[in-house]
Coordinates of C-alpha atoms in Angstrom, one line a residue:
M172 CA -145.7 111.5 37.8
K173 CA -145.3 108.1 38.8
P174 CA -142.5 107.0 40.2
H175 CA -141.4 104.0 37.8
H176 CA -141.8 107.0 35.3
A177 CA -138.1 107.8 35.7
H178 CA -137.2 104.2 34.7
W179 CA -139.5 104.4 31.7
P180 CA -137.9 102.7 28.5
L181 CA -136.7 105.7 26.0
R182 CA -139.0 106.5 23.0
V183 CA -142.0 104.2 24.3
P184 CA -144.9 106.0 25.1
H185 CA -147.3 105.6 28.2
Q186 CA -150.0 104.4 26.5
F187 CA -151.0 104.5 22.5
T188 CA -154.1 105.0 20.4
P189 CA -156.1 101.9 19.8
A190 CA -156.1 100.6 16.0
H191 CA -159.5 100.0 15.3
T192 CA -158.6 97.0 13.5
T193 CA -158.3 93.2 14.2
L194 CA -155.6 90.5 14.7
W195 CA -156.8 88.7 11.2
D196 CA -155.8 92.7 9.9
N197 CA -152.2 92.3 11.0
L198 CA -151.6 89.0 9.0
S199 CA -153.5 90.2 6.1
I200 CA -151.4 93.6 6.5
S201 CA -148.5 92.0 6.7
A202 CA -148.8 89.4 4.0
R203 CA -149.4 92.8 1.6
R204 CA -145.9 94.2 3.1
F205 CA -144.2 91.4 3.2
P206 CA -145.2 88.5 0.7
H207 CA -142.1 86.8 0.3
K208 CA -140.5 87.5 3.5
T209 CA -140.5 84.3 5.8
A210 CA -143.3 84.2 8.2
L211 CA -142.6 80.7 10.0
D212 CA -139.1 78.9 10.0
F213 CA -140.1 75.0 11.1
L214 CA -137.7 72.6 10.8
G215 CA -135.9 74.1 8.4
S216 CA -139.1 74.2 6.3
Q217 CA -139.9 78.1 5.6
T218 CA -143.6 79.6 5.3
S219 CA -143.5 83.4 3.8
Y220 CA -146.5 85.6 4.9
R221 CA -148.4 85.4 1.5
E222 CA -148.5 81.6 2.3
L223 CA -149.4 81.9 5.8
A224 CA -152.2 84.4 4.9
Q225 CA -153.4 82.6 1.9
Q226 CA -153.5 78.7 4.0
A227 CA -155.5 80.6 6.8
E228 CA -157.9 81.9 4.5
Q229 CA -158.4 78.5 3.2
L230 CA -158.7 76.9 6.1
A231 CA -161.6 79.3 6.5
A232 CA -163.7 78.5 3.9
W233 CA -163.5 74.8 4.7
L234 CA -164.2 75.9 8.8
A235 CA -167.6 77.8 6.7
N236 CA -168.4 75.3 4.8
A237 CA -168.4 72.7 7.6
G238 CA -170.9 75.4 9.4
V239 CA -168.4 77.7 12.0
K240 CA -169.9 81.2 12.1
K241 CA -169.3 84.0 13.5
G242 CA -168.7 83.7 17.0
D243 CA -168.6 80.0 17.2
R244 CA -166.0 78.2 19.5
V245 CA -162.8 76.4 17.5
L246 CA -160.5 74.2 19.9
L247 CA -157.2 74.6 19.0
Y248 CA -154.7 71.2 20.5
M249 CA -151.4 71.4 19.3
Q250 CA -147.8 71.1 19.7
N251 CA -146.4 74.4 18.2
C252 CA -146.1 74.0 14.7
P253 CA -146.9 75.3 11.6
Q254 CA -150.3 74.3 11.5
W255 CA -151.0 76.1 14.8
V256 CA -150.5 79.4 13.6
V257 CA -152.5 78.4 10.2
A258 CA -155.1 77.5 12.4
H259 CA -155.2 80.5 14.7
F260 CA -155.4 82.4 11.4
G261 CA -157.8 80.6 10.1
I262 CA -160.2 80.0 13.0
L263 CA -160.2 84.2 13.4
R264 CA -160.6 84.4 9.8
A265 CA -163.7 82.3 9.9
N266 CA -165.3 84.9 12.2
A267 CA -165.1 82.3 14.9
V268 CA -163.2 82.4 17.9
V269 CA -160.2 80.2 18.7
V270 CA -159.8 77.9 22.2
P271 CA -156.5 77.7 23.1
V272 CA -155.8 73.7 24.4
N273 CA -152.8 72.9 26.1
P274 CA -151.6 69.8 24.4
M275 CA -150.9 68.4 27.7
N276 CA -154.0 67.4 28.6
R277 CA -155.6 64.1 28.1
A278 CA -159.4 63.2 27.5
K279 CA -160.9 63.7 31.1
E280 CA -159.6 67.1 30.7
L281 CA -160.6 67.6 27.1
E282 CA -163.9 67.1 28.1
H283 CA -164.4 70.0 30.0
Y284 CA -163.5 71.8 26.9
I285 CA -165.8 71.0 24.3
T286 CA -168.6 71.3 26.7
D287 CA -168.0 74.5 28.9
A288 CA -167.1 76.1 25.6
Q289 CA -169.6 74.7 23.5
A290 CA -167.4 73.7 21.1
R291 CA -168.2 71.5 17.8
V292 CA -165.2 72.2 15.7
A293 CA -161.6 71.1 16.6
I294 CA -158.5 71.3 15.0
T295 CA -155.5 69.1 16.4
T296 CA -152.2 66.8 15.3
S297 CA -152.2 63.1 14.4
D298 CA -150.5 62.2 17.3
L299 CA -153.0 64.0 20.1
A300 CA -156.5 62.9 18.1
A301 CA -156.9 59.8 20.1
H302 CA -157.4 62.2 23.5
M303 CA -159.7 64.4 21.6
A304 CA -162.1 61.4 20.1
A305 CA -162.0 60.1 23.0
A306 CA -163.2 62.8 25.0
S307 CA -166.2 63.5 22.9
D308 CA -166.9 60.0 22.2
A309 CA -167.8 59.9 26.4
L310 CA -170.1 63.4 26.0
P311 CA -173.7 62.7 25.8
A312 CA -174.8 63.1 21.7
N313 CA -175.9 66.4 21.6
N314 CA -172.7 68.3 23.1
R315 CA -170.2 66.1 21.0
L316 CA -167.8 67.4 18.3
A317 CA -169.0 67.6 14.8
H318 CA -166.1 67.8 13.0
M319 CA -162.2 67.6 13.9
W320 CA -159.3 68.5 11.4
V321 CA -156.1 66.5 12.3
S322 CA -152.8 67.2 10.4
D323 CA -149.5 65.2 10.4
Y324 CA -146.4 67.3 11.5
T325 CA -145.3 65.9 7.7
D326 CA -147.9 68.1 6.4
A327 CA -145.4 71.5 7.1
F328 CA -142.3 69.9 5.8
D329 CA -141.0 66.9 3.4
P330 CA -139.5 64.3 5.5
S331 CA -137.2 63.5 2.8
A332 CA -135.6 66.6 2.4
Q333 CA -135.5 67.5 6.2
A334 CA -131.8 66.5 7.8
I335 CA -133.7 64.4 10.6
E336 CA -130.7 63.1 12.1
Q337 CA -129.8 66.5 13.2
W338 CA -132.9 66.8 15.1
P339 CA -133.2 65.5 18.6
L340 CA -133.2 61.8 18.9
A341 CA -136.5 61.6 20.6
W342 CA -138.3 63.7 17.9
Q343 CA -137.2 62.0 14.8
D344 CA -140.0 59.0 15.0
W345 CA -142.1 61.3 16.9
L346 CA -142.6 64.0 13.9
V347 CA -142.8 61.9 11.3
A348 CA -144.9 59.1 12.2
K349 CA -147.8 58.6 10.9
H350 CA -150.6 57.5 13.3
P351 CA -153.7 55.8 13.1
A352 CA -157.2 57.3 11.9
V353 CA -159.9 58.1 14.9
Q354 CA -163.5 58.4 14.4
I355 CA -165.5 60.8 16.4
S356 CA -169.4 59.2 17.0
G357 CA -172.2 61.3 15.0
G358 CA -169.6 63.5 13.4
Q359 CA -166.5 63.6 10.6
V360 CA -162.7 63.7 10.8
H361 CA -161.1 65.6 8.2
P362 CA -157.4 65.1 7.1
W363 CA -155.8 68.1 7.4
P364 CA -154.8 68.6 3.4
D365 CA -158.3 68.4 2.5
A366 CA -158.5 71.5 3.7
F367 CA -156.7 73.3 0.8
R368 CA -157.4 71.0 -1.9
H369 CA -160.7 70.8 -1.9
A370 CA -161.7 74.3 0.1
R371 CA -164.2 76.9 -1.5
T372 CA -162.0 79.1 -3.9
T373 CA -163.0 82.3 -1.1
P374 CA -163.4 82.4 2.6
P375 CA -166.9 83.9 4.0
E376 CA -167.6 87.7 3.9
Y377 CA -165.1 89.0 7.2
L378 CA -167.4 90.5 10.1
M379 CA -164.6 91.2 13.2
Q380 CA -164.5 94.2 14.6
P381 CA -162.2 95.3 17.8
D382 CA -165.1 94.4 20.6
D383 CA -165.7 91.2 19.2
L384 CA -164.5 88.0 21.4
A385 CA -161.2 86.1 19.7
V386 CA -159.9 84.4 21.7
L387 CA -161.2 82.2 25.0
P388 CA -157.6 80.8 26.8
Y389 CA -158.8 78.7 30.0
T390 CA -157.0 79.1 33.2
S391 CA -158.0 77.3 36.5
G392 CA -158.1 79.1 40.1
T393 CA -158.8 78.0 43.8
T394 CA -162.2 76.2 43.0
G395 CA -163.6 73.7 40.4
L396 CA -162.8 73.8 36.9
P397 CA -160.7 76.1 34.1
K398 CA -162.5 78.9 32.9
G399 CA -162.3 80.5 30.2
C400 CA -160.9 84.5 29.7
M401 CA -163.0 86.2 27.1
H402 CA -160.3 88.1 25.4
P403 CA -161.8 90.6 22.5
H404 CA -159.7 91.3 19.8
R405 CA -158.6 95.0 21.2
S406 CA -156.9 93.4 24.3
I407 CA -155.0 91.0 22.7
M408 CA -154.2 93.9 19.8
H409 CA -153.0 96.2 22.8
N410 CA -150.6 93.7 24.0
A411 CA -149.2 92.7 20.5
M412 CA -148.6 96.3 19.8
A413 CA -147.4 97.6 23.2
A414 CA -144.6 94.6 23.4
A415 CA -143.2 95.8 19.9
M416 CA -143.0 99.2 21.3
W417 CA -141.5 98.0 24.4
H418 CA -138.7 96.2 22.5
N419 CA -138.4 98.8 19.8
A420 CA -139.6 95.5 17.4
T421 CA -139.0 95.9 13.7
Q422 CA -139.4 93.3 10.6
E423 CA -136.6 92.3 11.1
N424 CA -136.8 90.2 14.5
I425 CA -135.9 86.5 14.2
A426 CA -138.2 85.6 17.4
L427 CA -137.5 81.9 19.3
C428 CA -140.5 80.9 19.7
V429 CA -140.3 77.4 22.1
V430 CA -142.8 78.8 24.5
P431 CA -146.4 77.0 23.6
M432 CA -148.9 79.2 21.5
F433 CA -151.6 77.5 23.8
H434 CA -150.6 79.4 26.5
I435 CA -151.0 84.0 26.6
T436 CA -147.5 84.3 26.4
G437 CA -146.6 82.5 23.2
M438 CA -149.6 83.2 21.5
V439 CA -149.6 87.0 22.2
A440 CA -145.8 88.2 23.1
V441 CA -144.3 85.5 20.5
M442 CA -146.9 84.8 18.0
H443 CA -149.4 88.2 17.9
T444 CA -146.1 90.6 18.2
S445 CA -144.4 88.8 15.5
V446 CA -147.0 88.7 12.9
Y447 CA -148.0 92.5 14.1
V448 CA -143.9 93.8 12.9
G449 CA -143.9 90.9 10.1
A450 CA -140.8 89.2 11.8
T451 CA -139.8 85.7 11.4
I452 CA -140.8 83.1 13.7
V453 CA -138.3 80.4 14.4
L454 CA -140.8 77.2 16.1
M455 CA -140.0 75.1 18.4
P456 CA -142.5 71.6 19.2
R457 CA -141.1 71.6 22.2
W458 CA -137.8 72.1 24.3
D459 CA -134.7 70.7 23.9
R460 CA -131.3 72.7 25.1
D461 CA -129.0 71.8 22.3
Y462 CA -131.6 71.9 19.5
A463 CA -132.5 75.8 20.6
G464 CA -128.4 76.2 21.0
R465 CA -128.3 75.5 17.6
L466 CA -131.1 77.1 16.3
I467 CA -129.9 80.7 17.9
S468 CA -126.7 80.2 16.1
Q469 CA -127.7 78.7 12.8
R470 CA -130.8 81.3 12.3
R471 CA -129.2 84.3 14.2
V472 CA -132.2 84.4 16.2
T473 CA -132.6 88.0 18.1
H474 CA -134.9 87.9 20.5
W475 CA -135.9 85.0 22.6
T476 CA -139.2 84.8 25.1
N477 CA -138.4 81.7 27.9
I478 CA -138.9 80.6 30.9
P479 CA -136.0 80.7 33.5
T480 CA -135.4 77.0 33.6
M481 CA -135.1 76.9 29.9
V482 CA -131.6 79.5 30.5
I483 CA -130.7 77.7 33.2
D484 CA -130.7 73.9 31.0
L485 CA -129.2 75.8 28.4
L486 CA -126.4 77.0 29.9
G487 CA -125.9 73.9 31.6
S488 CA -125.5 71.8 28.6
P489 CA -122.1 70.0 28.1
T490 CA -121.7 71.4 24.4
F491 CA -122.9 75.1 25.4
D492 CA -119.5 76.2 24.0
Q493 CA -120.5 75.1 20.4
Y494 CA -123.0 77.6 20.5
D495 CA -123.0 80.9 19.7
L496 CA -125.6 83.1 21.4
G497 CA -123.9 86.9 20.1
S498 CA -127.2 87.5 18.0
L499 CA -129.5 87.8 20.5
V500 CA -130.4 91.3 21.1
A501 CA -133.3 90.5 23.6
I502 CA -134.0 88.2 26.4
G503 CA -136.5 87.2 28.7
G504 CA -139.8 85.7 30.1
G505 CA -141.8 85.0 33.3
G506 CA -143.3 82.5 35.2
A507 CA -140.7 82.2 37.9
A508 CA -138.0 84.3 38.7
M509 CA -134.6 84.2 37.0
P510 CA -131.7 83.3 39.6
Q511 CA -129.5 86.0 40.2
A512 CA -126.5 83.8 39.6
V513 CA -127.6 82.7 35.8
A514 CA -128.5 86.5 35.5
Q515 CA -125.0 87.9 35.9
R516 CA -123.7 84.7 33.4
L517 CA -125.4 86.1 30.3
W518 CA -124.7 89.3 31.0
E519 CA -121.2 88.8 31.4
L520 CA -120.9 85.9 28.2
Y521 CA -123.3 88.0 26.1
G522 CA -124.0 91.6 27.6
L523 CA -127.2 90.8 27.8
R524 CA -129.8 91.8 30.7
Y525 CA -132.6 89.3 31.5
V526 CA -135.9 91.0 31.5
E527 CA -138.7 89.4 33.7
G528 CA -142.2 90.1 33.4
Y529 CA -145.8 89.3 34.5
G530 CA -149.0 88.6 33.6
L531 CA -152.3 86.3 33.5
T532 CA -154.1 85.0 31.3
E533 CA -156.8 87.2 32.5
T534 CA -154.1 90.4 31.1
A535 CA -153.4 88.9 27.8
A536 CA -149.8 88.1 29.3
P537 CA -147.9 91.2 30.6
S538 CA -149.3 93.5 32.8
H539 CA -145.7 94.3 34.3
S540 CA -142.5 94.1 32.9
N541 CA -138.5 95.2 33.7
P542 CA -137.7 98.3 31.0
P543 CA -135.6 96.5 28.8
D544 CA -131.9 98.8 30.1
R545 CA -132.8 98.7 33.5
P546 CA -134.3 95.7 35.0
K547 CA -134.3 94.5 38.4
Q548 CA -133.5 90.8 39.1
Q549 CA -136.4 88.4 41.0
C550 CA -138.5 91.4 40.2
L551 CA -142.1 91.9 38.1
G552 CA -140.7 95.2 36.7
I553 CA -143.4 98.2 36.2
P554 CA -146.8 98.9 35.1
F555 CA -146.8 97.7 31.2
I556 CA -147.9 100.1 28.8
G557 CA -151.0 101.6 29.8
V558 CA -151.4 99.8 33.3
D559 CA -152.7 101.2 36.4
A560 CA -151.8 99.1 38.8
R561 CA -151.5 99.3 42.8
V562 CA -150.9 97.0 45.7
I563 CA -153.8 96.8 48.7
H564 CA -154.9 95.4 51.7
P565 CA -156.7 92.6 51.1
E566 CA -159.0 93.4 54.2
T567 CA -159.4 96.7 53.7
L568 CA -158.9 97.2 50.1
Q569 CA -156.7 100.3 50.8
E570 CA -153.8 101.1 49.2
V571 CA -150.6 100.4 51.1
A572 CA -147.1 102.3 51.2
P573 CA -144.0 101.4 49.5
G574 CA -142.8 98.3 51.0
E575 CA -145.8 97.2 52.6
Q576 CA -147.7 93.5 51.9
G577 CA -150.4 93.8 50.3
E578 CA -152.9 92.4 47.2
I579 CA -151.6 93.6 43.6
I580 CA -154.8 94.8 41.6
M581 CA -154.3 96.8 37.8
R582 CA -156.4 97.8 35.4
G583 CA -155.5 98.5 31.5
P584 CA -156.5 97.5 27.7
Q585 CA -155.5 94.5 27.8
V586 CA -157.9 93.5 30.9
F587 CA -160.2 90.5 29.5
D588 CA -164.0 91.3 29.7
G589 CA -164.8 88.7 32.1
Y590 CA -164.9 85.0 32.7
W591 CA -167.0 82.8 30.0
Q592 CA -170.8 82.1 31.3
R593 CA -169.4 82.9 34.7
P594 CA -170.8 86.2 35.7
D595 CA -170.6 85.3 39.4
A596 CA -166.4 84.4 39.1
T597 CA -166.2 87.9 36.8
E598 CA -167.8 90.0 39.7
A599 CA -165.4 88.5 42.2
A600 CA -162.3 89.2 40.2
F601 CA -163.1 92.6 39.8
M602 CA -163.5 96.0 42.4
Q603 CA -164.2 99.4 42.3
F604 CA -161.0 101.5 43.6
E605 CA -161.0 105.3 43.4
G606 CA -163.8 105.3 41.1
Q607 CA -162.3 102.4 38.6
R608 CA -162.8 98.8 37.5
Y609 CA -159.9 97.0 39.1
F610 CA -158.9 93.3 38.5
R611 CA -158.2 91.8 41.5
S612 CA -154.5 89.3 40.1
G613 CA -155.1 87.2 43.9
D614 CA -151.6 87.6 44.3
L615 CA -149.7 89.3 46.7
G616 CA -146.5 91.5 46.4
H617 CA -144.8 95.3 47.0
V618 CA -143.6 97.6 44.9
D619 CA -140.6 99.8 46.0
D620 CA -139.7 103.6 46.1
E621 CA -139.0 103.3 42.6
G622 CA -142.0 101.6 41.5
Y623 CA -141.0 98.5 40.8
F624 CA -143.6 95.6 41.9
F625 CA -142.6 92.0 43.6
I626 CA -144.6 89.0 43.8
T627 CA -143.9 87.5 47.4
D628 CA -146.8 85.1 48.4
R629 CA -150.0 84.1 47.2
L630 CA -153.8 84.5 47.5
K631 CA -154.7 82.2 45.5
R632 CA -153.7 78.4 45.8
M633 CA -151.2 77.9 42.9
I634 CA -148.6 75.9 42.1
N635 CA -145.5 76.6 40.1
A636 CA -143.7 74.4 38.4
S637 CA -141.0 75.3 36.0
G638 CA -143.3 78.3 35.0
F639 CA -146.9 76.1 34.6
K640 CA -149.0 77.0 37.0
V641 CA -150.7 74.2 38.5
W642 CA -153.7 74.4 40.4
P643 CA -154.8 71.9 43.0
A644 CA -158.3 71.6 43.2
E645 CA -158.5 70.5 39.7
V646 CA -155.5 68.4 40.0
E647 CA -157.4 66.9 43.2
A648 CA -161.1 67.1 41.6
L649 CA -159.3 64.6 38.7
M650 CA -158.0 62.2 41.5
F651 CA -161.1 61.9 42.8
R652 CA -161.7 59.9 39.7
H653 CA -159.2 57.0 40.7
P654 CA -161.5 54.0 42.8
A655 CA -159.2 53.9 45.2
I656 CA -158.9 57.3 46.4
Q657 CA -161.0 58.3 49.3
E658 CA -159.3 62.1 49.8
A659 CA -156.7 63.9 48.1
C660 CA -154.9 67.3 49.3
V661 CA -152.7 68.7 46.7
V662 CA -149.7 71.5 47.6
A663 CA -146.7 72.5 46.7
A664 CA -143.5 70.9 47.3
L665 CA -139.9 72.3 46.8
D666 CA -138.0 71.2 43.7
S667 CA -134.0 72.2 42.6
Y668 CA -134.7 72.1 39.7
R669 CA -138.6 73.3 39.0
G670 CA -138.6 75.3 41.9
E671 CA -141.9 73.6 42.7
T672 CA -143.6 69.9 42.1
V673 CA -146.5 68.6 42.9
K674 CA -147.3 66.3 45.8
A675 CA -150.5 64.8 47.0
F676 CA -151.6 63.5 50.3
V677 CA -153.6 60.6 49.7
V678 CA -156.7 58.8 51.8
L679 CA -157.4 55.0 50.4
R680 CA -160.7 53.8 50.4
Q681 CA -160.8 51.1 52.9
S682 CA -161.2 48.5 50.9
H683 CA -158.0 49.3 48.7
Q684 CA -155.8 49.7 51.5
G685 CA -152.7 47.4 51.4
Q686 CA -153.3 47.2 47.5
V687 CA -152.6 50.2 46.0
S688 CA -149.1 51.7 45.9
A689 CA -147.8 55.3 45.3
E690 CA -146.5 54.4 42.3
D691 CA -149.6 53.2 40.9
I692 CA -151.4 56.1 42.1
L693 CA -148.1 58.3 40.3
A694 CA -148.8 55.9 37.3
W695 CA -152.3 56.8 36.7
C696 CA -152.5 60.7 37.1
R697 CA -149.5 60.4 34.7
D698 CA -152.5 58.3 32.3
N699 CA -154.7 60.7 32.6
M700 CA -153.7 64.4 33.0
A701 CA -151.3 66.8 31.8
V702 CA -147.8 65.7 32.8
Y703 CA -146.9 69.1 34.3
K704 CA -149.9 69.0 36.8
A705 CA -150.0 64.8 37.2
P706 CA -148.2 64.5 41.5
R707 CA -144.9 63.5 41.6
L708 CA -144.8 62.4 44.8
V709 CA -146.8 61.2 46.8
Q710 CA -148.1 60.6 50.7
F711 CA -150.7 58.0 52.1
M712 CA -152.6 59.1 55.3
D713 CA -155.4 57.6 57.2
A714 CA -156.8 61.1 57.5
L715 CA -156.7 64.6 56.1
P716 CA -156.6 67.6 58.5
K717 CA -159.7 69.3 58.4
S718 CA -161.4 72.5 60.5
G719 CA -164.0 72.5 62.7
S720 CA -166.3 73.0 59.7
G721 CA -165.0 70.0 58.2
K722 CA -162.8 72.1 55.7
V723 CA -159.8 70.3 54.7
M724 CA -156.5 72.3 56.2
W725 CA -154.2 72.6 53.1
R726 CA -152.5 75.5 54.4
S727 CA -151.4 73.5 57.3
L728 CA -149.8 70.6 55.2
Q729 CA -148.3 73.1 52.7
E730 CA -147.2 74.9 55.8
A731 CA -145.6 71.2 57.1
E732 CA -143.9 70.5 53.7
M733 CA -142.9 73.7 53.6
A734 CA -140.8 73.4 56.5
K735 CA -139.0 70.7 55.8
S736 CA -136.6 72.3 53.6
E737 CA -135.4 74.6 56.1

């Protein structure tokens, strides 16, 4: 018995028999069990489980007509909306692989996803379609997309039947706008409704097994471009089932989904867990604190997985006293530590314990979570169902004593199979320990005497901005495309709201010195990369500090930046 077993959630198993079914089966079963029950609630428009499954099957038929075969990768590039869920399960039903892409990414970033995943089909929304088309057109002919499906948000609701004036002001034009049609060189663009008007009546034969690749989410690292994490049906299935058990989920759950579903947490801990049990998902396309407050109050939301900055924002609303959060029975999340004062306010107002967790794209979201009835604050929690986690010395690779800092490693059924077409990176990510294969998280932490894990530092060079992981090497690679930039080094700067934000130290080319301002650089970055990645601060330098071997000494810049706050 391990120390954390003494605090294990009541009536939750330490491990369980894996389901010999796939993620598509979860939707198919829930549609048969609860055909008329609301699966998705989006801006007041409801989609039943039967309708969701039928739409996914129709889309699968259309994908098959377009030549999508077993194992093909299909890009899914959207904000949270019903079409995202339909497309996700439609791709799975077509025996294909979902490649979820951050909707904040822009054309230059999207080129990598198309080429690396070898995707020939993409599904997107009209507000983003131009970025995907530009990315495809910029590639050699044999790497471009062959098909792209484009949906308007209004494909999911009737604008004339909605109380649009109750939406956040910024959404009122965005969600009902009709964007210009786009074309892709050498390929076809299909309006979303066509998949449901002209598709083959029956989808292809379903061929997938638990070990087949289901999802290929991308994660960045300390070097190079983002890498695809190969998750078969069984790894995602494990955490969908485990999350349901951990929080005693039932079909009566009403889950608010505002964390993005392209991200592993929203996809697994909210969407797949809810579909597995037959719960209702209340979808938000973007974060808006007052709309979230109204939805929780009006829809009687019971479960809310979030980023702590969302809770901080909601509690800070001047109209917070108008909202009733009394329906919530479970609230928690990760990506950043929840401040003690905010957690205490949740407890005093609603008797809610904020449950923090920890996980990576490689571990299908949670590898650790706090027990719902005995959480600790600013804590990763205890190893999740089926997980064996240790803390080892990064150099000797020996397990350290409780309280001592080391690298967190773990193994379990939710750990990914490896990086797509990157055997070198896969080998580096795993190690043998006590005769077993463990994933190396790259995060430094310690475990206390009760078996709770805490994070203290990062081996990986990563910036955590409001829960979004920003990888400096990727931002630097994009910045080097700017014609005025000779060198760039990206570090974290402290931010009172985001926790950390992105700062770039820049050396300008001789030919551009005095002609380009910091604001010029910032504006270019906002136009050419996801807004959460884009530097918020730029500092010009004559030269970057380098080691004797010529490597940029990013750590010295990082330490100097953090010292400013002391």
